[in-house]
Amino acid sequence: MDKDRKEILETAEKWSKALVLNDAKAIGSFMSDDWVIVGPDGITSKHDFLPHVANGSLTHEAMDLVSEPRIEVYGATAVLSARVTNNGHFKGAAFSADEWTTDVFKKVGEKWLCVLSHITPAVDRH
């Protein structure tokens, strides 16, 4: 694995750990200011997402990579796609998800920041 791919994977692993620790400041440090997540309910910005973590209305108890990640680097931009399972609580209701995720990163100085996350529910093809 080359240096950039290794850095992207390490960044994603640290970001997942911050999510499980429910540390809004640490989570935000992996996102660009204009980061958004696209999911079944639409687009959510960093500035709408992080307050839910900070006030405890969104918590994660697990965030696990369950497939080999595909990482492609295009200069100062990179794309990581993988299957991830996670669970936690949102506004008091438990949730459990099995999703394909795609994160787009940009290199800022020596650090990779996520600019966009996209989630799609996983479906078994059996």
PDB file of N, CA, C and O in Angstrom, residues 12 18 27 45 61 64-65 75 91 96 99-100 103 113 124:
ATOM      1  N   ALA A  12      -9.255   7.350   8.248  1.00  0.00           N
ATOM      2  CA  ALA A  12     -10.600   6.778   8.381  1.00  0.00           C
ATOM      3  C   ALA A  12     -10.737   5.982   9.682  1.00  0.00           C
ATOM      4  O   ALA A  12     -11.771   6.059  10.364  1.00  0.00           O
ATOM      5  N   ALA A  18     -13.097   8.214  16.820  1.00  0.00           N
ATOM      6  CA  ALA A  18     -13.660   9.454  17.370  1.00  0.00           C
ATOM      7  C   ALA A  18     -15.183   9.383  17.389  1.00  0.00           C
ATOM      8  O   ALA A  18     -15.824   9.842  18.344  1.00  0.00           O
ATOM      9  N   ILE A  27     -14.243  14.454  16.026  1.00  0.00           N
ATOM     10  CA  ILE A  27     -14.930  14.083  14.791  1.00  0.00           C
ATOM     11  C   ILE A  27     -14.797  15.204  13.764  1.00  0.00           C
ATOM     12  O   ILE A  27     -14.439  14.981  12.613  1.00  0.00           O
ATOM     13  N   SER A  45     -25.172  18.953   6.732  1.00  0.00           N
ATOM     14  CA  SER A  45     -23.874  19.629   6.787  1.00  0.00           C
ATOM     15  C   SER A  45     -23.147  19.301   8.095  1.00  0.00           C
ATOM     16  O   SER A  45     -23.756  18.843   9.067  1.00  0.00           O
ATOM     17  N   GLU A  61     -22.027   3.469  19.270  1.00  0.00           N
ATOM     18  CA  GLU A  61     -21.411   2.483  20.149  1.00  0.00           C
ATOM     19  C   GLU A  61     -20.443   1.591  19.390  1.00  0.00           C
ATOM     20  O   GLU A  61     -19.566   0.976  19.982  1.00  0.00           O
ATOM     21  N   ASP A  64     -17.717  -0.311  12.502  1.00  0.00           N
ATOM     22  CA  ASP A  64     -16.804  -1.369  12.085  1.00  0.00           C
ATOM     23  C   ASP A  64     -16.721  -1.497  10.565  1.00  0.00           C
ATOM     24  O   ASP A  64     -17.748  -1.606   9.884  1.00  0.00           O
ATOM     25  N   LEU A  65     -15.511  -1.517  10.074  1.00  0.00           N
ATOM     26  CA  LEU A  65     -15.232  -1.786   8.667  1.00  0.00           C
ATOM     27  C   LEU A  65     -15.400  -3.283   8.444  1.00  0.00           C
ATOM     28  O   LEU A  65     -14.761  -4.086   9.125  1.00  0.00           O
ATOM     29  N   GLY A  75      -4.227  12.649  -7.147  1.00  0.00           N
ATOM     30  CA  GLY A  75      -3.491  13.853  -6.750  1.00  0.00           C
ATOM     31  C   GLY A  75      -3.799  14.213  -5.311  1.00  0.00           C
ATOM     32  O   GLY A  75      -3.527  13.447  -4.390  1.00  0.00           O
ATOM     33  N   LYS A  91     -31.658  10.618  19.027  1.00  0.00           N
ATOM     34  CA  LYS A  91     -32.820  11.204  19.704  1.00  0.00           C
ATOM     35  C   LYS A  91     -33.559  10.149  20.529  1.00  0.00           C
ATOM     36  O   LYS A  91     -34.779  10.076  20.526  1.00  0.00           O
ATOM     37  N   SER A  96     -29.303   0.566  14.107  1.00  0.00           N
ATOM     38  CA  SER A  96     -28.250  -0.343  13.668  1.00  0.00           C
ATOM     39  C   SER A  96     -28.226  -0.249  12.155  1.00  0.00           C
ATOM     40  O   SER A  96     -29.278  -0.322  11.513  1.00  0.00           O
ATOM     41  N   GLU A  99     -24.048  -0.464   5.920  1.00  0.00           N
ATOM     42  CA  GLU A  99     -24.045   0.486   4.819  1.00  0.00           C
ATOM     43  C   GLU A  99     -22.783   0.389   3.972  1.00  0.00           C
ATOM     44  O   GLU A  99     -21.713   0.030   4.473  1.00  0.00           O
ATOM     45  N   TRP A 100     -22.919   0.748   2.714  1.00  0.00           N
ATOM     46  CA  TRP A 100     -21.774   1.025   1.864  1.00  0.00           C
ATOM     47  C   TRP A 100     -21.528   2.514   2.013  1.00  0.00           C
ATOM     48  O   TRP A 100     -22.463   3.319   1.916  1.00  0.00           O
ATOM     49  N   ASP A 103     -16.323   8.018   1.082  1.00  0.00           N
ATOM     50  CA  ASP A 103     -15.806   9.271   1.621  1.00  0.00           C
ATOM     51  C   ASP A 103     -14.840   9.865   0.614  1.00  0.00           C
ATOM     52  O   ASP A 103     -13.956   9.162   0.095  1.00  0.00           O
ATOM     53  N   LEU A 113      -8.559  15.631   4.763  1.00  0.00           N
ATOM     54  CA  LEU A 113      -9.844  15.988   5.357  1.00  0.00           C
ATOM     55  C   LEU A 113     -10.963  15.459   4.472  1.00  0.00           C
ATOM     56  O   LEU A 113     -10.890  15.535   3.242  1.00  0.00           O
ATOM     57  N   ASP A 124     -27.781  -7.734   0.903  1.00  0.00           N
ATOM     58  CA  ASP A 124     -27.148  -8.997   0.572  1.00  0.00           C
ATOM     59  C   ASP A 124     -27.717  -9.504  -0.741  1.00  0.00           C
ATOM     60  O   ASP A 124     -28.922  -9.457  -0.969  1.00  0.00           O
TER      61      ASP A 124
END
